[in-house]
Amino acid sequence: MTVTAERSTVGPARESVTMTVGEFLLRRIREAGVGHAFGVPGDFNLELLQQLEDTGTLEWIGACNELNASYAADGYARLNGLAALIVTNAVGALSAINGVAGSYSEHVPVICVCGSIPLRSMERGLEMHHTMADGTRDRFLSAYGQVTAAQARLTPYNAVTEIDRLILTAWRDKLPVYLELPSDIAYLDIEVPAAPLVLAQPPSDSERLRSCTAAIAGRLSEARSPAILVDLDADRFGAAGDIMGLAEKMQLPVAVVATAKAVIDETFPQYAGIYNGKASPPHLREAIETSDCLLSIGYRPIDLTSGDFTACLPAGTIHVRGHSVDVGEDNYQAVTLQEVLRGVIEAVPQGTNRPARQSAPPTAAMGDCGDGSAKLTQAAYWRAIQGYLRAGDVLIAEDGTSYAAYGLHLPRNCTFVSQAIWGSIGYTVGSLLGTLTAAPNRRHLLFVGDGSFQLTAQELSTMLRHDYKPVIFLINNGGYTIERCWLGKTAHYNDIATWAYADLPEVFRPGTTARSFVVRTAADLHNALSAPNDTLIFIESIMDPYDAPAGVISGGNSGADLDYGPRGPQHRDNMLLRPAP
Ligand SMILES: Cc1ncc(C[n+]2csc(CCOP(=O)(O)OP(=O)(O)O)c2C)c(N)n1
Ligand SMILES: [Mg+2]
């Protein structure tokens, strides 16, 4: 690495250094706060992986396939703020595209680097493997154009600007980006800035910020029943602390939607619960829908966050987003969420006591499993898990009856990870690898069904390989119970092959110290829950295929009406798993 001082006629000398394209890319990713990269090697990215190994810039976490790696990167980014994924041309990139699209849908910043065919082959028209071999060059870059905020194919001439543009776009917009690194340029020297990359949002326009905070503070100060509704952008833009600061100062209630569960600490006195249109507790629905000044943070009404579109926010709701705000007729651009919130906190008066009316948390003790010898039910299962939780846990909840985890009351400082909007089953197993890597000193609990687990089960081997110690709660109910609530209660398409799930830790890492349990009764579960967390714990709980939490049944039943319409097959006899009479 050669250091050159570039003399400028104005200002101090700006230092540049000579580095290879690949080393500069890895350095910038590291400077952006990313310590690990997930992915699978391939001949078009091996040269970059060699640079990664030689320089030690990032720690490599090889996954079993690129889909799992993309989920892992997503989970890592949720805890770390940004993640890196390295795949190979087309075959790797397209395997990962579902996970990257999920990151877009859920506003998770992931830098996807695809080691791609050499520039030489493009310039000379040489047809390479992992392509359509039909002369096309841009198909995969275009495909990623649909699922990322920015894309670039690096050349030695654009590498410096494009690498910084893409990393900053991912971080500022909280969205994934896609970067193709042709395999023959990673070792070429280029001139790069010596100074580290600075991650910062562009500062707000000062007049817009002043007017915007004054407008919001004015509305809030005059309101009789102000309230805040929080969606996931509050987490992605790091605004949870400021939101709690505002709620505390004004003593107003803060509700979240399901996609933002635990973004506001559930033990926070002003926390009011999960708003979901008609499915909300009545007092919460009233607090939100009749508020005379509702401040919504990044709210995106979708079926799952709007009680199937029954949500009805007050007409004058103030909408604050990452980079813009709507207050009545006025739209404010060039303002950032954090600066707006901080300005509002300063401007509003100290509130008088308006306590949030949260429903009382259940008081299940760890051993509260009901009748010990009875067959385990979903109800007893979730009661016992409620008692198992402790402050600081990271919970990862899969689609399926594991949705019941949304109903858990979380102790202080817990994190809740789920892919509620994108909802690609199997996500959580890959994501768990990422959350474990990002926060190895916390306890991670995965709640997953047998059907979902079968999509990405191999990643358990990577967790064992790295000696990670999560607790995996797997519900073995012979198939897709949540789908039985939508359609096909007894249909074969909702059945799956029976696996010996609890044997898998031994299969994936012979001689493992992991503790496996097969749980059939409440007493078995109680026993499994007393195991110390000094190794991976795998708890396979066998439950009835027709046993599902009430919310999952009602959600499926009404989802079927929404999906299939009045003439759909759900109206035939016994087609859906319905609530017990
Ligand atoms: C990639 C993908 N394929 C299919 C689906 C549809 N789907 C949603 S939930 C589900 C079944 C989940 O079954 P399981 O994990 O066993 O949960 P449980 O039986 O506890 O409900 C399926 C197939 C999906 N969401 N994502
Ligand atoms: Mg199942």
Coordinates of C-alpha atoms and ligand atoms in Angstrom, one line a residue:
M1 CA 0.0 0.0 0.0
T2 CA 1.6 3.3 -1.1
V3 CA 0.5 6.6 0.5
T4 CA 0.3 9.6 -1.7
A5 CA -0.4 13.2 -0.5
E6 CA -2.6 15.0 -3.0
R7 CA -2.0 18.7 -2.8
S8 CA -5.1 20.8 -3.2
T9 CA -5.0 24.5 -3.7
V10 CA -7.7 25.0 -1.1
G11 CA -7.7 23.3 2.2
P12 CA -5.4 20.7 3.7
A13 CA -3.7 17.9 1.7
R14 CA -6.1 15.0 1.0
E15 CA -4.3 11.7 1.4
S16 CA -4.9 8.8 -1.0
V17 CA -3.4 5.4 -0.9
T18 CA -2.9 2.6 -3.4
M19 CA -4.9 -0.6 -2.8
T20 CA -6.4 -3.4 -4.8
V21 CA -10.1 -3.1 -5.7
G22 CA -11.0 -6.2 -3.6
E23 CA -9.0 -5.0 -0.6
F24 CA -10.6 -1.5 -0.8
L25 CA -14.1 -3.1 -1.0
L26 CA -13.4 -5.2 2.1
R27 CA -11.9 -2.3 3.9
R28 CA -15.0 -0.1 3.2
I29 CA -17.3 -2.8 4.4
R30 CA -15.3 -3.1 7.6
E31 CA -15.3 0.7 8.1
A32 CA -19.1 0.6 7.8
G33 CA -19.1 -1.5 11.0
V34 CA -19.5 -5.0 9.5
G35 CA -17.1 -7.6 10.9
H36 CA -18.4 -10.7 9.1
A37 CA -19.4 -11.8 5.6
F38 CA -21.8 -14.6 4.9
G39 CA -21.9 -16.6 1.7
V40 CA -20.7 -19.5 -0.4
P41 CA -17.5 -19.6 -2.5
G42 CA -17.5 -20.0 -6.3
D43 CA -14.8 -19.6 -8.9
F44 CA -15.9 -16.0 -9.6
N45 CA -15.5 -14.8 -6.0
L46 CA -12.6 -17.0 -4.8
E47 CA -10.1 -14.3 -5.5
L48 CA -12.1 -11.9 -3.2
L49 CA -12.4 -14.6 -0.5
Q50 CA -8.6 -15.1 -0.8
Q51 CA -8.1 -11.4 -0.1
L52 CA -10.6 -11.6 2.8
E53 CA -8.6 -14.5 4.2
D54 CA -5.2 -12.9 3.6
T55 CA -6.1 -9.6 5.1
G56 CA -8.4 -10.8 7.8
T57 CA -10.5 -7.7 7.2
L58 CA -13.8 -9.6 7.7
E59 CA -14.5 -13.0 9.3
W60 CA -16.0 -15.5 6.8
I61 CA -19.1 -17.4 7.8
G62 CA -19.6 -20.0 5.1
A63 CA -23.2 -21.1 4.9
C64 CA -24.7 -24.3 3.4
N65 CA -26.4 -22.4 0.5
E66 CA -26.8 -18.8 -0.6
L67 CA -30.5 -18.6 0.4
N68 CA -29.5 -19.4 4.0
A69 CA -26.6 -17.0 3.8
S70 CA -29.0 -14.2 2.6
Y71 CA -31.2 -14.9 5.6
A72 CA -28.2 -14.9 7.9
A73 CA -27.0 -11.6 6.5
D74 CA -30.5 -10.2 7.1
G75 CA -30.5 -11.4 10.7
Y76 CA -27.0 -10.0 11.3
A77 CA -28.0 -6.6 9.8
R78 CA -31.0 -6.4 12.1
L79 CA -28.8 -6.5 15.1
N80 CA -25.6 -4.9 13.7
G81 CA -27.1 -2.2 11.5
L82 CA -25.5 -3.5 8.2
A83 CA -24.4 -6.9 6.8
A84 CA -22.3 -8.3 3.9
L85 CA -23.2 -11.3 1.7
I86 CA -20.8 -12.7 -0.9
V87 CA -22.1 -15.0 -3.6
T88 CA -21.0 -16.2 -7.1
N89 CA -22.4 -15.3 -10.5
A90 CA -26.0 -16.1 -11.2
V91 CA -26.3 -19.5 -9.5
G92 CA -25.4 -18.0 -6.1
A93 CA -27.0 -14.6 -6.7
L94 CA -30.3 -16.1 -7.8
S95 CA -30.3 -18.5 -4.8
A96 CA -29.9 -15.5 -2.6
I97 CA -32.5 -13.3 -4.3
N98 CA -35.5 -14.4 -2.2
G99 CA -33.6 -13.4 1.0
V100 CA -32.4 -10.1 -0.4
A101 CA -35.9 -9.3 -1.6
G102 CA -37.1 -10.0 1.9
S103 CA -34.4 -7.6 3.2
Y104 CA -35.9 -4.9 0.9
S105 CA -39.4 -5.6 2.0
E106 CA -38.4 -5.4 5.7
H107 CA -36.0 -2.5 5.3
V108 CA -32.8 -4.3 6.2
P109 CA -29.5 -3.0 4.8
V110 CA -27.5 -5.9 3.3
I111 CA -24.5 -5.4 0.9
C112 CA -24.7 -8.2 -1.6
V113 CA -21.4 -8.7 -3.4
C114 CA -21.5 -11.0 -6.4
G115 CA -18.2 -12.3 -7.8
S116 CA -19.1 -12.2 -11.5
I117 CA -17.7 -13.2 -14.8
P118 CA -14.4 -11.5 -15.8
L119 CA -14.5 -8.1 -17.7
R120 CA -12.3 -9.8 -20.2
S121 CA -15.0 -12.3 -21.1
M122 CA -17.6 -9.4 -21.4
E123 CA -15.3 -7.4 -23.7
R124 CA -14.4 -10.3 -25.9
G125 CA -17.8 -11.9 -26.0
L126 CA -16.6 -15.1 -24.5
E127 CA -19.4 -17.3 -23.1
M128 CA -18.8 -18.4 -19.6
H129 CA -20.4 -21.0 -17.3
H130 CA -23.0 -19.8 -14.8
T131 CA -24.6 -17.7 -17.5
M132 CA -27.3 -18.2 -20.1
A133 CA -24.5 -18.5 -22.7
D134 CA -26.6 -16.4 -25.1
G135 CA -24.5 -13.2 -25.3
T136 CA -26.5 -11.4 -22.6
R137 CA -24.5 -9.7 -19.8
D138 CA -27.0 -7.9 -17.6
R139 CA -29.7 -10.3 -16.7
F140 CA -28.7 -10.8 -13.1
L141 CA -27.8 -7.2 -12.5
S142 CA -31.3 -6.4 -13.9
A143 CA -32.9 -9.0 -11.7
Y144 CA -31.3 -7.4 -8.6
G145 CA -32.5 -4.0 -9.9
Q146 CA -36.0 -5.2 -8.8
V147 CA -35.0 -6.1 -5.3
T148 CA -32.3 -3.6 -4.2
A149 CA -32.0 0.1 -3.8
A150 CA -28.9 0.5 -5.9
Q151 CA -26.7 -1.8 -8.1
A152 CA -23.3 -1.4 -9.8
R153 CA -20.9 -3.5 -11.8
L154 CA -17.4 -2.5 -10.6
T155 CA -14.6 -1.5 -12.9
P156 CA -11.2 -0.3 -11.9
Y157 CA -12.4 3.2 -12.9
N158 CA -15.6 3.4 -11.0
A159 CA -14.7 1.2 -8.0
V160 CA -13.9 4.1 -5.6
T161 CA -17.1 6.1 -6.2
E162 CA -19.5 3.1 -6.7
I163 CA -18.4 1.2 -3.6
D164 CA -18.9 4.2 -1.4
R165 CA -22.2 5.1 -3.1
L166 CA -23.6 1.6 -2.6
I167 CA -22.5 1.2 1.0
L168 CA -23.9 4.7 1.9
T169 CA -27.2 4.0 0.0
A170 CA -27.7 0.7 2.0
W171 CA -27.0 2.4 5.3
R172 CA -28.9 5.6 4.6
D173 CA -32.0 4.1 3.1
K174 CA -31.9 0.9 5.2
L175 CA -32.2 -1.2 2.1
P176 CA -30.1 -3.9 0.4
V177 CA -27.7 -3.1 -2.5
Y178 CA -26.1 -5.3 -5.1
L179 CA -22.6 -5.0 -6.4
E180 CA -20.9 -7.1 -9.1
L181 CA -17.2 -7.6 -8.8
P182 CA -15.8 -9.1 -12.1
S183 CA -13.3 -11.7 -11.1
D184 CA -10.4 -10.3 -13.0
I185 CA -10.2 -6.9 -11.3
A186 CA -10.1 -7.7 -7.6
Y187 CA -6.3 -7.7 -7.7
L188 CA -5.8 -4.5 -9.7
D189 CA -4.3 -1.5 -7.9
I190 CA -6.3 1.7 -7.7
E191 CA -6.0 5.0 -5.9
V192 CA -8.4 5.2 -3.0
P193 CA -9.0 7.7 -0.2
A194 CA -7.0 7.1 2.9
A195 CA -9.7 8.5 5.2
P196 CA -12.3 6.0 6.5
L197 CA -15.8 6.0 5.3
V198 CA -18.1 8.0 7.5
L199 CA -21.6 6.7 8.0
A200 CA -23.9 9.6 8.5
Q201 CA -27.3 10.8 7.3
P202 CA -27.0 14.0 5.4
P203 CA -28.0 16.8 7.9
S204 CA -31.5 18.2 7.6
D205 CA -32.2 21.5 5.9
S206 CA -32.3 23.8 8.8
E207 CA -35.3 25.8 7.9
R208 CA -37.4 22.7 7.0
L209 CA -36.3 21.1 10.3
R210 CA -37.3 24.1 12.3
S211 CA -40.7 24.5 10.7
C212 CA -41.3 20.8 10.9
T213 CA -40.5 20.4 14.5
A214 CA -42.4 23.5 15.4
A215 CA -45.5 22.2 13.6
I216 CA -45.3 18.8 15.3
A217 CA -44.5 20.2 18.7
G218 CA -47.4 22.7 18.3
R219 CA -49.9 19.9 17.5
L220 CA -48.7 17.7 20.3
S221 CA -48.7 20.4 22.9
E222 CA -52.3 21.3 22.2
A223 CA -53.6 17.8 22.0
R224 CA -55.7 16.2 24.7
S225 CA -55.0 12.6 23.7
P226 CA -51.7 12.4 21.8
A227 CA -50.2 9.0 21.0
I228 CA -47.4 7.4 19.0
L229 CA -47.7 4.4 16.6
V230 CA -44.4 2.8 15.8
D231 CA -43.4 0.6 12.8
L232 CA -40.1 -1.1 12.0
D233 CA -38.4 2.0 10.5
A234 CA -38.1 3.3 14.1
D235 CA -35.7 0.4 14.7
R236 CA -33.9 0.6 11.4
F237 CA -33.2 4.3 11.8
G238 CA -32.2 3.9 15.4
A239 CA -35.0 6.1 16.7
A240 CA -36.4 3.9 19.5
G241 CA -34.6 5.7 22.3
D242 CA -35.8 9.1 21.1
I243 CA -39.4 7.9 20.7
M244 CA -39.3 6.6 24.3
G245 CA -37.7 10.0 25.3
L246 CA -40.6 11.9 23.8
A247 CA -43.2 9.5 25.3
E248 CA -41.7 9.9 28.7
K249 CA -41.5 13.6 28.5
M250 CA -45.1 14.0 27.4
Q251 CA -46.4 11.0 29.3
L252 CA -48.1 9.7 26.2
P253 CA -48.8 6.1 25.1
V254 CA -46.7 4.4 22.5
A255 CA -48.1 1.4 20.5
V256 CA -46.3 -0.7 18.0
V257 CA -47.5 -2.7 15.0
A258 CA -46.5 -6.4 14.8
T259 CA -43.5 -5.7 12.5
A260 CA -42.1 -3.5 15.3
K261 CA -42.6 -5.9 18.2
A262 CA -40.1 -5.1 21.0
V263 CA -38.7 -2.0 19.2
I264 CA -40.2 -0.2 22.2
D265 CA -39.1 -2.0 25.3
E266 CA -42.2 -3.8 26.5
T267 CA -41.4 -3.0 30.1
F268 CA -41.4 0.8 29.3
P269 CA -44.2 2.3 31.4
Q270 CA -45.7 4.2 28.4
Y271 CA -45.7 1.1 26.2
A272 CA -49.3 0.3 25.2
G273 CA -49.2 -2.9 23.2
I274 CA -49.5 -4.1 19.6
Y275 CA -52.0 -2.2 17.4
N276 CA -53.7 -4.2 14.7
G277 CA -57.0 -2.6 13.7
K278 CA -60.0 -4.5 14.8
A279 CA -57.7 -7.2 16.4
S280 CA -56.3 -4.8 18.9
P281 CA -57.4 -4.7 22.6
P282 CA -60.3 -2.2 22.7
H283 CA -58.5 0.4 24.9
L284 CA -55.6 0.4 22.6
R285 CA -57.7 0.7 19.5
E286 CA -59.4 3.7 21.1
A287 CA -56.1 5.3 22.1
I288 CA -54.8 5.2 18.5
E289 CA -58.0 5.7 16.5
T290 CA -59.5 8.6 18.5
S291 CA -56.2 10.3 19.3
D292 CA -56.4 14.0 18.5
C293 CA -52.7 14.0 17.6
L294 CA -51.3 10.6 16.5
L295 CA -47.6 10.6 15.5
S296 CA -46.9 7.6 13.3
I297 CA -43.3 6.5 12.7
G298 CA -42.9 4.8 9.4
Y299 CA -46.3 3.1 9.5
R300 CA -46.9 0.8 6.5
P301 CA -50.5 -0.6 6.6
I302 CA -50.4 -4.1 5.2
D303 CA -52.9 -6.9 6.0
L304 CA -50.8 -8.0 9.1
T305 CA -50.4 -4.5 10.6
S306 CA -53.8 -3.2 9.9
G307 CA -56.1 -6.0 11.2
D308 CA -56.8 -7.0 7.6
F309 CA -57.4 -3.3 6.6
T310 CA -59.7 -2.4 9.5
A311 CA -57.1 0.0 10.9
C312 CA -58.4 3.5 10.9
L313 CA -55.8 6.2 11.8
P314 CA -57.2 9.6 12.6
A315 CA -57.4 11.9 9.6
G316 CA -54.8 14.4 11.0
T317 CA -52.2 11.7 11.7
I318 CA -48.6 13.1 11.5
H319 CA -46.5 10.7 9.4
V320 CA -42.8 10.8 10.2
R321 CA -40.5 8.7 7.9
G322 CA -36.7 8.2 7.7
H323 CA -36.2 11.3 5.5
S324 CA -39.5 13.1 5.2
V325 CA -42.6 14.1 7.3
D326 CA -46.3 14.9 6.5
V327 CA -48.1 17.2 8.9
G328 CA -51.5 18.0 7.5
E329 CA -51.2 19.7 4.1
D330 CA -47.4 20.2 4.6
N331 CA -44.8 17.8 3.3
Y332 CA -41.3 18.3 4.7
Q333 CA -38.3 17.0 2.7
A334 CA -34.6 17.0 3.7
V335 CA -35.4 16.2 7.4
T336 CA -34.2 13.1 9.1
L337 CA -36.2 11.1 11.6
Q338 CA -33.7 11.4 14.4
E339 CA -33.3 15.2 14.1
V340 CA -37.0 15.7 13.9
L341 CA -37.6 13.7 17.1
R342 CA -34.9 15.4 19.0
G343 CA -36.2 18.8 17.9
V344 CA -39.7 17.9 19.0
I345 CA -38.5 16.5 22.4
E346 CA -36.8 19.9 23.1
A347 CA -39.8 21.9 22.0
V348 CA -42.7 20.1 23.8
P349 CA -43.6 20.8 27.4
Q350 CA -43.2 18.2 30.1
G351 CA -46.5 16.2 30.1
T352 CA -48.9 15.6 33.0
N353 CA -49.6 12.0 33.9
R354 CA -51.4 10.1 31.1
P355 CA -50.5 6.6 31.9
A356 CA -50.5 4.0 29.1
R357 CA -53.0 1.3 29.8
Q358 CA -51.1 -1.9 28.9
S359 CA -52.8 -5.2 29.6
A360 CA -51.2 -6.8 32.6
P361 CA -48.4 -9.2 31.7
P362 CA -49.0 -12.8 32.6
T363 CA -47.2 -14.1 35.6
A364 CA -46.3 -17.6 34.4
A365 CA -43.5 -19.1 36.3
M366 CA -41.0 -21.2 34.6
G367 CA -42.6 -24.5 35.8
D368 CA -46.1 -23.4 34.8
C369 CA -46.8 -26.2 32.3
G370 CA -50.2 -27.2 33.6
D371 CA -50.9 -30.9 34.2
G372 CA -47.5 -32.5 33.8
S373 CA -48.4 -35.8 32.4
A374 CA -51.0 -34.6 29.8
K375 CA -50.2 -34.4 26.2
L376 CA -48.5 -31.1 25.4
T377 CA -50.8 -28.4 24.1
Q378 CA -50.0 -25.1 22.4
A379 CA -51.6 -23.3 25.3
A380 CA -49.4 -25.0 27.9
Y381 CA -46.3 -24.7 25.6
W382 CA -46.5 -20.9 25.3
R383 CA -47.3 -20.4 28.9
A384 CA -44.1 -22.3 29.8
I385 CA -42.1 -20.3 27.3
Q386 CA -43.4 -17.1 28.8
G387 CA -41.8 -18.2 32.0
Y388 CA -38.6 -19.1 30.4
L389 CA -37.8 -15.7 28.9
R390 CA -35.2 -13.4 30.5
A391 CA -34.0 -9.9 30.0
G392 CA -31.8 -9.4 27.0
D393 CA -32.9 -12.5 25.1
V394 CA -33.1 -12.3 21.3
L395 CA -36.2 -14.1 20.1
I396 CA -36.6 -15.2 16.4
A397 CA -40.1 -16.2 15.5
E398 CA -41.0 -18.1 12.3
D399 CA -44.3 -18.0 10.4
G400 CA -46.7 -20.7 11.6
T401 CA -48.1 -21.5 15.0
S402 CA -44.9 -20.0 16.3
Y403 CA -46.6 -16.7 15.6
A404 CA -47.9 -17.1 19.1
A405 CA -44.5 -15.6 20.1
Y406 CA -46.0 -12.2 19.2
G407 CA -48.2 -12.7 22.2
L408 CA -45.3 -13.1 24.7
H409 CA -44.7 -10.3 27.1
L410 CA -41.0 -9.6 26.8
P411 CA -38.7 -8.7 29.6
R412 CA -36.4 -5.7 29.5
N413 CA -33.9 -5.3 26.6
C414 CA -35.2 -8.2 24.5
T415 CA -35.0 -8.1 20.7
F416 CA -37.6 -9.7 18.5
V417 CA -36.8 -10.8 15.0
S418 CA -39.4 -12.0 12.5
Q419 CA -40.0 -11.6 8.8
A420 CA -43.7 -10.7 9.2
I421 CA -44.1 -8.9 5.8
W422 CA -42.0 -11.0 3.5
G423 CA -42.8 -14.2 5.3
S424 CA -40.5 -16.6 3.6
I425 CA -40.6 -19.8 5.7
G426 CA -37.2 -21.1 6.7
Y427 CA -36.0 -17.5 7.1
T428 CA -35.6 -17.8 10.9
V429 CA -33.1 -20.7 10.8
G430 CA -30.7 -18.8 8.5
S431 CA -31.4 -15.6 10.4
L432 CA -30.5 -17.2 13.7
L433 CA -27.0 -17.9 12.3
G434 CA -26.8 -14.1 11.6
T435 CA -28.1 -12.9 15.0
L436 CA -25.8 -15.3 16.8
T437 CA -22.9 -14.0 14.9
A438 CA -23.8 -10.4 15.5
A439 CA -24.5 -10.8 19.2
P440 CA -22.7 -13.9 20.5
N441 CA -23.0 -12.9 24.1
R442 CA -26.8 -12.8 24.2
R443 CA -29.2 -15.7 24.5
H444 CA -31.0 -16.5 21.3
L445 CA -34.3 -18.4 21.2
L446 CA -35.6 -19.7 17.9
F447 CA -39.3 -20.6 17.6
V448 CA -39.9 -22.6 14.4
G449 CA -42.3 -25.2 13.0
D450 CA -41.3 -28.5 11.4
G451 CA -42.5 -27.4 8.0
S452 CA -40.5 -24.2 8.0
F453 CA -37.4 -25.9 9.5
Q454 CA -37.3 -28.4 6.6
L455 CA -36.5 -25.5 4.2
T456 CA -33.2 -24.4 5.8
A457 CA -32.4 -27.1 8.4
Q458 CA -28.8 -27.5 7.2
E459 CA -27.8 -24.2 8.8
L460 CA -28.0 -25.9 12.1
S461 CA -24.7 -27.5 11.1
T462 CA -23.1 -24.0 10.8
M463 CA -24.2 -23.0 14.2
L464 CA -22.7 -26.2 15.7
R465 CA -19.5 -25.6 13.7
H466 CA -19.1 -22.2 15.3
D467 CA -20.1 -23.5 18.8
Y468 CA -23.0 -21.2 19.0
K469 CA -25.5 -21.9 21.9
P470 CA -29.0 -21.0 20.9
V471 CA -32.1 -22.6 22.2
I472 CA -34.1 -24.0 19.3
F473 CA -37.8 -24.6 20.0
L474 CA -39.2 -26.8 17.2
I475 CA -42.9 -27.7 17.0
N476 CA -43.4 -31.1 15.4
N477 CA -47.0 -31.2 14.4
G478 CA -46.7 -33.3 11.2
G479 CA -47.0 -30.4 8.7
Y480 CA -48.3 -27.0 8.0
T481 CA -50.8 -26.3 10.8
I482 CA -51.1 -22.6 10.0
E483 CA -52.0 -23.5 6.4
R484 CA -54.7 -25.8 7.7
C485 CA -56.3 -22.7 9.2
W486 CA -56.4 -21.1 5.8
L487 CA -57.4 -24.2 3.7
G488 CA -57.0 -27.9 3.6
K489 CA -57.5 -28.9 7.2
T490 CA -57.0 -32.5 6.5
A491 CA -55.5 -32.2 3.0
H492 CA -52.4 -34.2 2.1
Y493 CA -50.6 -31.1 0.8
N494 CA -50.4 -29.8 4.3
D495 CA -48.7 -33.0 5.5
I496 CA -44.9 -33.4 5.5
A497 CA -42.4 -36.2 6.0
T498 CA -41.6 -37.1 9.5
W499 CA -38.0 -36.3 10.5
A500 CA -36.1 -37.3 13.7
Y501 CA -35.5 -33.6 14.4
A502 CA -33.9 -34.0 17.7
D503 CA -31.3 -36.3 16.2
L504 CA -30.1 -33.7 13.8
P505 CA -27.5 -32.0 16.1
E506 CA -25.6 -35.3 16.3
V507 CA -26.0 -35.9 12.5
F508 CA -24.7 -32.4 11.7
R509 CA -21.9 -32.5 14.2
P510 CA -21.0 -36.0 15.3
G511 CA -20.0 -36.0 19.0
T512 CA -21.6 -32.7 19.7
T513 CA -22.3 -31.6 23.2
A514 CA -25.6 -30.1 22.1
R515 CA -28.6 -31.2 24.3
S516 CA -31.6 -32.6 22.5
F517 CA -35.0 -33.2 23.9
V518 CA -38.1 -34.8 22.5
V519 CA -41.0 -33.4 24.4
R520 CA -44.4 -35.0 24.5
T521 CA -45.9 -33.8 27.8
A522 CA -45.8 -30.6 29.9
A523 CA -43.5 -32.4 32.3
D524 CA -41.0 -33.2 29.5
L525 CA -41.0 -29.6 28.5
H526 CA -40.4 -28.5 32.0
N527 CA -37.4 -30.8 32.2
A528 CA -36.0 -29.5 28.9
L529 CA -36.4 -25.9 30.0
S530 CA -34.2 -26.6 33.1
A531 CA -31.2 -27.5 31.0
P532 CA -28.3 -25.0 31.4
N533 CA -27.5 -22.7 28.4
D534 CA -23.9 -23.8 28.2
T535 CA -24.4 -25.5 24.8
L536 CA -26.9 -25.6 21.9
I537 CA -30.3 -26.8 23.1
F538 CA -32.7 -28.4 20.7
I539 CA -36.2 -28.9 22.0
E540 CA -38.5 -30.9 19.6
S541 CA -42.1 -30.6 21.0
I542 CA -44.6 -33.0 19.5
M543 CA -48.1 -31.5 19.3
D544 CA -51.4 -32.2 17.6
P545 CA -51.7 -31.0 14.0
Y546 CA -55.1 -29.5 14.8
D547 CA -53.9 -27.6 17.8
A548 CA -53.2 -24.0 17.0
P549 CA -53.2 -20.7 19.0
A550 CA -56.5 -18.8 18.7
G551 CA -54.9 -15.8 16.9
V552 CA -53.4 -18.1 14.3
I553 CA -56.7 -19.8 13.7
S554 CA -58.7 -16.5 13.4
G555 CA -55.9 -15.0 11.3
G556 CA -56.0 -17.9 8.9
N557 CA -59.8 -18.1 8.7
S558 CA -60.1 -14.4 7.9
G559 CA -57.1 -14.6 5.6
A560 CA -58.8 -17.3 3.6
D561 CA -61.8 -14.9 3.0
L562 CA -59.4 -12.2 1.9
D563 CA -57.4 -14.5 -0.4
Y564 CA -60.1 -16.6 -2.0
G565 CA -63.1 -14.4 -2.0
P566 CA -66.8 -15.3 -1.6
R567 CA -66.7 -18.2 -4.0
G568 CA -63.5 -19.7 -2.7
P569 CA -63.2 -23.3 -1.5
Q570 CA -63.0 -22.3 2.2
H571 CA -66.8 -22.3 2.4
R572 CA -67.0 -26.1 1.8
D573 CA -67.5 -28.3 4.9
N574 CA -64.5 -29.0 7.2
M575 CA -62.0 -27.3 4.9
L576 CA -60.4 -25.1 7.6
L577 CA -59.2 -25.6 11.0
R578 CA -61.7 -23.5 12.9
P579 CA -61.8 -22.4 16.6
A580 CA -63.0 -25.1 19.0
P581 CA -66.7 -24.7 19.6
Ligands
LIG1 C1 -40.9 -19.9 1.0 C2 -42.4 -20.1 1.4 N1 -43.1 -21.1 1.0 C3 -44.3 -21.3 1.4 C4 -44.9 -20.5 2.3 C5 -46.3 -20.7 2.8 N2 -46.4 -21.1 4.2 C6 -46.6 -20.2 5.1 S1 -46.6 -20.9 6.6 C7 -46.4 -22.4 6.0 C8 -46.4 -23.6 6.9 C9 -45.5 -23.5 8.1 O1 -45.6 -24.8 8.8 P1 -44.8 -25.0 10.1 O2 -43.5 -24.3 10.0 O3 -44.7 -26.5 10.3 O4 -45.6 -24.2 11.2 P2 -46.9 -24.8 12.0 O5 -47.2 -26.2 11.6 O6 -46.4 -24.6 13.4 O7 -48.0 -23.8 11.7 C10 -46.3 -22.4 4.6 C11 -46.1 -23.6 3.8 C12 -44.2 -19.4 2.7 N3 -44.7 -18.5 3.6 N4 -42.9 -19.2 2.3
MG2 MG -45.8 -27.7 11.6

